[in-house]
Coordinates of C-alpha atoms in Angstrom, one line a residue:
X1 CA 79.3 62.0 15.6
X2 CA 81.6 61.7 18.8
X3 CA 80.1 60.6 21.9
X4 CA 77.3 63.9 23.8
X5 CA 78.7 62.9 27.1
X6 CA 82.5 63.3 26.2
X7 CA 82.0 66.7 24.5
X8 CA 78.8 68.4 24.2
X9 CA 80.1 71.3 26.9
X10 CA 83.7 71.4 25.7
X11 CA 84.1 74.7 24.1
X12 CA 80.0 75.3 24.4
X13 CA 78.4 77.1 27.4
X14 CA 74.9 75.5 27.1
X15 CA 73.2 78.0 29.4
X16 CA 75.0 80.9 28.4
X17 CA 73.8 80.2 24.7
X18 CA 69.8 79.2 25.8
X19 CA 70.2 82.8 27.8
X20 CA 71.6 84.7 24.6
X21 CA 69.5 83.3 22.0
X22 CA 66.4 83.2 24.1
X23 CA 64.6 86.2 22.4
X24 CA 67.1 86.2 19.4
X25 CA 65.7 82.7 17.2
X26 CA 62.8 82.6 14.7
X27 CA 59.3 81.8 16.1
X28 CA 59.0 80.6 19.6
X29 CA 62.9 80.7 20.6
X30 CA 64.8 78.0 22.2
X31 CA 63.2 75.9 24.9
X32 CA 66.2 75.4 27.6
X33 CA 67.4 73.1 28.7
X34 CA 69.9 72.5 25.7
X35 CA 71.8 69.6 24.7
X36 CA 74.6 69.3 22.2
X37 CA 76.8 66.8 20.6
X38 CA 80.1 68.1 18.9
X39 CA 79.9 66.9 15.0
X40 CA 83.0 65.2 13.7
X41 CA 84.4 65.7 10.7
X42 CA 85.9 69.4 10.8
X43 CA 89.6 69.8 11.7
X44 CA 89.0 74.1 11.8
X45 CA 86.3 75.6 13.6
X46 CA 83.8 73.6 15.8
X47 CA 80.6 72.5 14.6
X48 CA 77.9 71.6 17.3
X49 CA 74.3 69.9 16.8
X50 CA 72.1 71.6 19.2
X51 CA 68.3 70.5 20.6
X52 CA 66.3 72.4 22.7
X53 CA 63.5 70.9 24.9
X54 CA 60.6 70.9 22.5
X55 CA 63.1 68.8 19.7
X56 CA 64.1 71.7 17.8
X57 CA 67.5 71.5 16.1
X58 CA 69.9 73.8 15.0
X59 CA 73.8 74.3 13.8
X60 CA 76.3 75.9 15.8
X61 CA 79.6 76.9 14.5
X62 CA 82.3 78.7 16.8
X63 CA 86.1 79.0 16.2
X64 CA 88.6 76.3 17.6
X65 CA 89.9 76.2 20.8
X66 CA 93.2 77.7 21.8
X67 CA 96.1 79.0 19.4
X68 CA 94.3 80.8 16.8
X69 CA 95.8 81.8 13.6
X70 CA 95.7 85.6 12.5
X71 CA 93.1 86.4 10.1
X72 CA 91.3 82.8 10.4
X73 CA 88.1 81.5 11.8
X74 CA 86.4 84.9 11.5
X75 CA 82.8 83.9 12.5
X76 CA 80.9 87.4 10.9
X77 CA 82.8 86.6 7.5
X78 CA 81.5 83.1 7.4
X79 CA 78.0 84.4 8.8
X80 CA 78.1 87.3 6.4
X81 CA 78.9 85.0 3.0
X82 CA 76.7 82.6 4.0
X83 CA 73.9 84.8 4.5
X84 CA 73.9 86.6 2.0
X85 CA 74.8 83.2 -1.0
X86 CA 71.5 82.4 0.7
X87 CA 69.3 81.8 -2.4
X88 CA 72.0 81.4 -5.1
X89 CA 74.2 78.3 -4.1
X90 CA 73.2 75.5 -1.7
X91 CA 73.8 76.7 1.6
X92 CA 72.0 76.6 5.2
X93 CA 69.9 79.8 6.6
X94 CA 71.7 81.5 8.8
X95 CA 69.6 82.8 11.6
X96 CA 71.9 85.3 14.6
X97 CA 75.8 85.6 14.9
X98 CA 76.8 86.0 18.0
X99 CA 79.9 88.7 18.6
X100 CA 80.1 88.8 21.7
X101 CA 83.0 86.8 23.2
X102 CA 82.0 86.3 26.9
X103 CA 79.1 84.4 26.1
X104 CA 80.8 81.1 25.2
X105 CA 84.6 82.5 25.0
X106 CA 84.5 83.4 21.4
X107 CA 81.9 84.8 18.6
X108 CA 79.4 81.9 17.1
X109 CA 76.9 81.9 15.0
X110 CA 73.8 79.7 14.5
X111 CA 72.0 78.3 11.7
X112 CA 69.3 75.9 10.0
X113 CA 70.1 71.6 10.6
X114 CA 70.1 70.6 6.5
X115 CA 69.1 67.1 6.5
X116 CA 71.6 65.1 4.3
X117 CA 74.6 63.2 4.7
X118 CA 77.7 64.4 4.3
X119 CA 80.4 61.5 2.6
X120 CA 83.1 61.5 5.1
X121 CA 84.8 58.1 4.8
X122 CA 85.6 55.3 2.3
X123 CA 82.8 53.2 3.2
X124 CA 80.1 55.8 2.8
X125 CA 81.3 56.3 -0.7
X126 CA 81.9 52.7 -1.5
X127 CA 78.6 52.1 -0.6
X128 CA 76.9 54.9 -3.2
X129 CA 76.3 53.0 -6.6
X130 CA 77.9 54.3 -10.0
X131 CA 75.1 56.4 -10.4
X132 CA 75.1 58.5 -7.0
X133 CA 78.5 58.6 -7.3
X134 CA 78.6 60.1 -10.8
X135 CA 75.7 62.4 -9.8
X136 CA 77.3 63.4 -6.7
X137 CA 80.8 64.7 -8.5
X138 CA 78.6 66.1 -11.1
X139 CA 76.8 67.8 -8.7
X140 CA 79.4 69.2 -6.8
X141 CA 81.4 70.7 -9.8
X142 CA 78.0 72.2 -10.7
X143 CA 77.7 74.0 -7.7
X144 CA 81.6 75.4 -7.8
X145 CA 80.6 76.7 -11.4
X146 CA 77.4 77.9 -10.3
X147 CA 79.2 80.4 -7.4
X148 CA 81.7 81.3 -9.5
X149 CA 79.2 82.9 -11.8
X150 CA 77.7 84.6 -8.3
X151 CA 77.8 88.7 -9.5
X152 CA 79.3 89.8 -5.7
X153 CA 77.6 93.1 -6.3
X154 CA 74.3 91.8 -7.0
X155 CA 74.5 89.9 -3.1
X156 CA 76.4 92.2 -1.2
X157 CA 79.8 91.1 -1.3
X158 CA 81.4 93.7 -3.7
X159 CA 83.6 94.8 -0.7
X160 CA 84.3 90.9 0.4
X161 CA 87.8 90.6 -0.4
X162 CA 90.3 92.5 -2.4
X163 CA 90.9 90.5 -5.8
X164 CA 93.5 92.2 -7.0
X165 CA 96.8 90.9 -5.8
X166 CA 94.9 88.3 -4.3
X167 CA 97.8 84.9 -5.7
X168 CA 100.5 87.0 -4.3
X169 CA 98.9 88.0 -1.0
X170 CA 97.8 84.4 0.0
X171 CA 101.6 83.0 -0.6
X172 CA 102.3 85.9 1.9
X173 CA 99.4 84.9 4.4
X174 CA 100.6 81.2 4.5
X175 CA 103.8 82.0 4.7
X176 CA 103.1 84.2 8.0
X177 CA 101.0 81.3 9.1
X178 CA 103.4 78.8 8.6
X179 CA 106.0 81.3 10.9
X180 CA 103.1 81.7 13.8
X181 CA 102.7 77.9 14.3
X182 CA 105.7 76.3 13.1
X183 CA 107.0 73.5 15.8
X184 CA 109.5 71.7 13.6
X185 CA 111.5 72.0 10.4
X186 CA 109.4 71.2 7.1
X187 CA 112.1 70.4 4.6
X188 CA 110.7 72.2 1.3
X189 CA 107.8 74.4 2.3
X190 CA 109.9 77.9 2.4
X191 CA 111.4 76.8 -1.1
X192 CA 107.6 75.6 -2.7
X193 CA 106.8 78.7 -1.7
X194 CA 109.4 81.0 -3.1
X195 CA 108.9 78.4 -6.4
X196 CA 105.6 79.5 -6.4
X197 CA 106.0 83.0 -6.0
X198 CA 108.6 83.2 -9.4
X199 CA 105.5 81.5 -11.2
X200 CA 102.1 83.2 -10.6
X201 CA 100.0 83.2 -13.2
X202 CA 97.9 85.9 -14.5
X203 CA 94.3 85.9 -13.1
X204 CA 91.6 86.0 -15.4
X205 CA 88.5 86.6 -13.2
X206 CA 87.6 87.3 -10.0
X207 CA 84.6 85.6 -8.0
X208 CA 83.2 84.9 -4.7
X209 CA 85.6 81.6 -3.8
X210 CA 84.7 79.4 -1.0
X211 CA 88.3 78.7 -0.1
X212 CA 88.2 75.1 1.0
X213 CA 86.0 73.5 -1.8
X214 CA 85.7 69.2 -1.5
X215 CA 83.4 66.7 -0.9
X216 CA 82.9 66.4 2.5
X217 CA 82.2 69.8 3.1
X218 CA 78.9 69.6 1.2
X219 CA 75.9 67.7 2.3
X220 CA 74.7 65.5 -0.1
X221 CA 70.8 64.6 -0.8
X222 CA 70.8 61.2 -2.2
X223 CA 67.6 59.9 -3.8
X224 CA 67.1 56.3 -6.2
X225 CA 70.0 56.3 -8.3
X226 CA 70.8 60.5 -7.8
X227 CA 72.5 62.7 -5.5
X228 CA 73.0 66.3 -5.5
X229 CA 74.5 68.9 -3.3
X230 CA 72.0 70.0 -0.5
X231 CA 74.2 72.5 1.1
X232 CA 77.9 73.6 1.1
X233 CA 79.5 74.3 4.5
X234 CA 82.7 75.5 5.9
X235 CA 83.5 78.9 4.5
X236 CA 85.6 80.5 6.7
X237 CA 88.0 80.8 4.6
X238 CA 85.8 82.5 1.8
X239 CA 86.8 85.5 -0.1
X240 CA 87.0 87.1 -3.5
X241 CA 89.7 86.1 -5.8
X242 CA 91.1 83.9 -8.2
X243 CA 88.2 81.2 -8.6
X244 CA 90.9 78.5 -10.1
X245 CA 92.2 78.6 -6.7
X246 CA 88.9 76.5 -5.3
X247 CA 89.1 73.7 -8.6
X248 CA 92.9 73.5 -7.6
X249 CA 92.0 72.7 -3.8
X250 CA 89.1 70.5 -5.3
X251 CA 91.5 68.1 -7.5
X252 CA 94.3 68.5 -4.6
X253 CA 92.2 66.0 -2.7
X254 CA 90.2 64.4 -5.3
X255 CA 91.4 60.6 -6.1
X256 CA 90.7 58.6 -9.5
X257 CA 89.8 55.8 -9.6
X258 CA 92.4 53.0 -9.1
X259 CA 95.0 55.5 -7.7
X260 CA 95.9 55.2 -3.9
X261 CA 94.3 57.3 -1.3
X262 CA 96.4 60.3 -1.1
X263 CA 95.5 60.2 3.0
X264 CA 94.9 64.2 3.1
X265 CA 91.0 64.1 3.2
X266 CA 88.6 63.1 5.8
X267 CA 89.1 59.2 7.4
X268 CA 93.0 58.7 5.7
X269 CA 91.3 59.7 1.8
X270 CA 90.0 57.7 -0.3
X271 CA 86.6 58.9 -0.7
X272 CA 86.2 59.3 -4.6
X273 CA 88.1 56.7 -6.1
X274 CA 85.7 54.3 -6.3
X275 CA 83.7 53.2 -9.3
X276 CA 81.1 56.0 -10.8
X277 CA 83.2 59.1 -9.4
X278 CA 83.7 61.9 -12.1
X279 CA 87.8 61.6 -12.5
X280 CA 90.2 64.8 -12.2
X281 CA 90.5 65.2 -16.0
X282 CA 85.9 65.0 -16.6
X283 CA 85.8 67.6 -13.6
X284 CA 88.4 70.0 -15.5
X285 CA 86.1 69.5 -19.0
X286 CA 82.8 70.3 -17.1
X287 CA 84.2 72.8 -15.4
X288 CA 85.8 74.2 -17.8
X289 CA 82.3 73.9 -20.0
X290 CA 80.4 75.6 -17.9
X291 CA 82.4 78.8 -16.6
X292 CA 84.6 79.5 -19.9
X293 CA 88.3 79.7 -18.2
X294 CA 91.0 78.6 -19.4
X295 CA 93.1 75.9 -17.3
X296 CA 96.1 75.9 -19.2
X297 CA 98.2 76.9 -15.6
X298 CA 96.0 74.7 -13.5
X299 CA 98.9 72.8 -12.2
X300 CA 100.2 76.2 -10.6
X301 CA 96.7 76.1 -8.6
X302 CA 97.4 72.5 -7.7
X303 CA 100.7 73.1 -6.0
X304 CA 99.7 76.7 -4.8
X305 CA 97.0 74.4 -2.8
X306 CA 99.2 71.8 -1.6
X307 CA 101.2 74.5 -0.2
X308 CA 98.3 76.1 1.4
X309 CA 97.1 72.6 2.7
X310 CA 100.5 71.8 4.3
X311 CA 100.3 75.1 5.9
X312 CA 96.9 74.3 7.1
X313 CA 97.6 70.9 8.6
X314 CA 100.9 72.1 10.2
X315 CA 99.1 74.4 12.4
X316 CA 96.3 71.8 13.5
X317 CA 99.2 69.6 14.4
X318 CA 100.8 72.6 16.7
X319 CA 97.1 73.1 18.3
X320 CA 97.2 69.1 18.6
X321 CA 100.7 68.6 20.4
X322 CA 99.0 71.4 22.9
X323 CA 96.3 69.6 23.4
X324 CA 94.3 72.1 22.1
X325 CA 91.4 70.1 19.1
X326 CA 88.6 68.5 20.3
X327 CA 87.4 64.6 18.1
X328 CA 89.0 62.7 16.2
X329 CA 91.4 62.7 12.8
X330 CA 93.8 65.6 14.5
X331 CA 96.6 63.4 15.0
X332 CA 97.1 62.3 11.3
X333 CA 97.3 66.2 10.4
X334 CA 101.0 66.6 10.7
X335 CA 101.7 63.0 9.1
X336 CA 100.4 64.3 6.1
X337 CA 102.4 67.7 5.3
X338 CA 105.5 66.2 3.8
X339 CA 103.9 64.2 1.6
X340 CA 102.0 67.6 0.3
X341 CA 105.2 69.8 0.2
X342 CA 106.2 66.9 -2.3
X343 CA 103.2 66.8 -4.3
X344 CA 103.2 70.3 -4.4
X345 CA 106.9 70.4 -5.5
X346 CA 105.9 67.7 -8.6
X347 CA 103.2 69.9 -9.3
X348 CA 105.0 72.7 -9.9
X349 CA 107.8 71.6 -11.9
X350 CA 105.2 70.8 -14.2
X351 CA 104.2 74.0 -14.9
X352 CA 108.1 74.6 -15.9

């Protein structure tokens, strides 16, 4: 975590909030005053540990500051899948969403603290033995398999998304989003992307995706020589769609062990390739094992998602030169996009 008295109030009106959610928590409500400390790790929407006066903590989630891309960081989607996975997958209970804007200067939403730890840097996951490790990457394909088996009917999300079209209208979303914060030439994004377009493959199922599957975006309960998945976070981007879309974002930023760190996760990369993590080709066979599809075009979904992921950083780095993110990490964002136009490009003339 960054340091309380640098940014607990940036982006967070801590007396606004007490006020609104006075009456609006389970049992006694909020105690004011509040305290907060912004949680690291993110590059998206912000993510704020909260404490009232009687110890009680809770999870706060609001959109970034400043530029905000179209259709992103909607705070009722991500409080409406969450909700309502609640019971299925490993997720936190959600407890109010806020919608109203002049509270804090944009909708939030609150939910339950899991207690955990999520693996955000090499030396976390260096330190996990074979075993955690192994049990962790097992775990966390598990879970992926597990929503993608979620009936969206059965939990309220038949209207979630459109799935049909769904390939051909995300290369048209990041292409609009690449247009809407684009502060310098990438050379090769437009022509991945047209690539791409000439090669979708034909979707054979549609599911509840999370949209920015990988492991530091879960919380991890790790126990003797175990570890499983205590809670996946982060689903703004969730929809209903092509579920090999999540595994390709998965083994866009997973590393074997004894390659180097591809530097497009959390802390530079290089959180799974140490010694015990599952590698890319036993996360495609259990995977594969447990939901039936076939991967035959997963190296499409690998580039789509280095695509998508160059998209993604290129816009943090345009709210960065503003001035506009709050912690740490933003300022490797655009550093990284080349390198994923080019992986993305290798990628796809594979599947040629």
């Amino acid at each position: 975590m960054t340091d309380p008295a640098a940014t607990a109030l940036v982006g967070l009106d801590l007396v606004a909030v007490a006020a609104y959610l006075a009456d609006r928590t389970p049992g006694p409500g909020m105690a004011p005053p509040l305290s907060a400390t912004l949680i690291a790790g993110g590059l998206s929407n912000l993510t704020y540990e909260v404490s009232d006066a009687d110890g009680r903590v809770w999870i706060l989630r609001r959109p970034p500051l400043g530029h905000v891309l179209p259709t992103a960081h909607d705070m009722r989607r991500e409080f409406r899948v969450v909700s309502a996975l609640y019971g299925t997958v490993p997720v936190a209970r959600t407890y109010v969403l806020c919608e109203e804007p002049d509270v804090i200067g944009a909708p939030f939403y609150l939910m339950e603290k899991v207690d955990g730890v999520v693996l955000r840097t090499r030396a976390q996951c260096a330190a996990l033995t074979p075993r955690q490790a192994r049990s962790a990457s097992e775990s966390l394909v598990d879970v992926l398999a597990a929503l993608h088996t979620v009936d969206p009917d059965a939990v309220g999300l038949s209207d979630f998304g459109h799935p049909d079209g769904y390939l051909y209208r995300q290369l048209d979303r990041w292409e609009r989003q690449y247009a809407s914060s684009q502060s310098r030439e990438i050379r090769g994004l437009f022509e991945l992307g047209d690539g791409l377009r000439a090669a979708v493959p034909v979707t054979q199922r549609s599911t509840i995706l999370h949209g920015d599957y990988r492991l530091d975006n879960a919380m991890m309960r790790i126990h003797g020589d175990g570890a499983a998945v205590a809670a996946v976070f982060d689903w703004e981007m969730s929809t209903l769609g092509d579920p090999l879309a999540d595994l390709g974002l998965l083994l866009t930023y997973w590393e074997d062990q004894g390659h180097p760190a591809k530097g497009i996760g959390s802390a530079g990369g290089g959180l799974t390739n140490h010694e015990g993590f599952l590698n890319s080709r036993a996360i495609i066979e259990r995977y594969q094992a447990a939901t039936g599809l076939i991967l035959d075009d997963l190296d499409w979904y690998i580039a789509f998602n280095h695509y998508k992921l160059a998209v993604i950083l290129e816009g943090i780095h345009y709210r960065h030169e503003q001035g506009l993110t709050l912690g740490e990490g933003f300022e490797r964002a655009g550093a990284a996009v080349p390198a994923l136009v080019e992986g993305g490009r290798r990628f796809l003339d594979r599947t040629r």
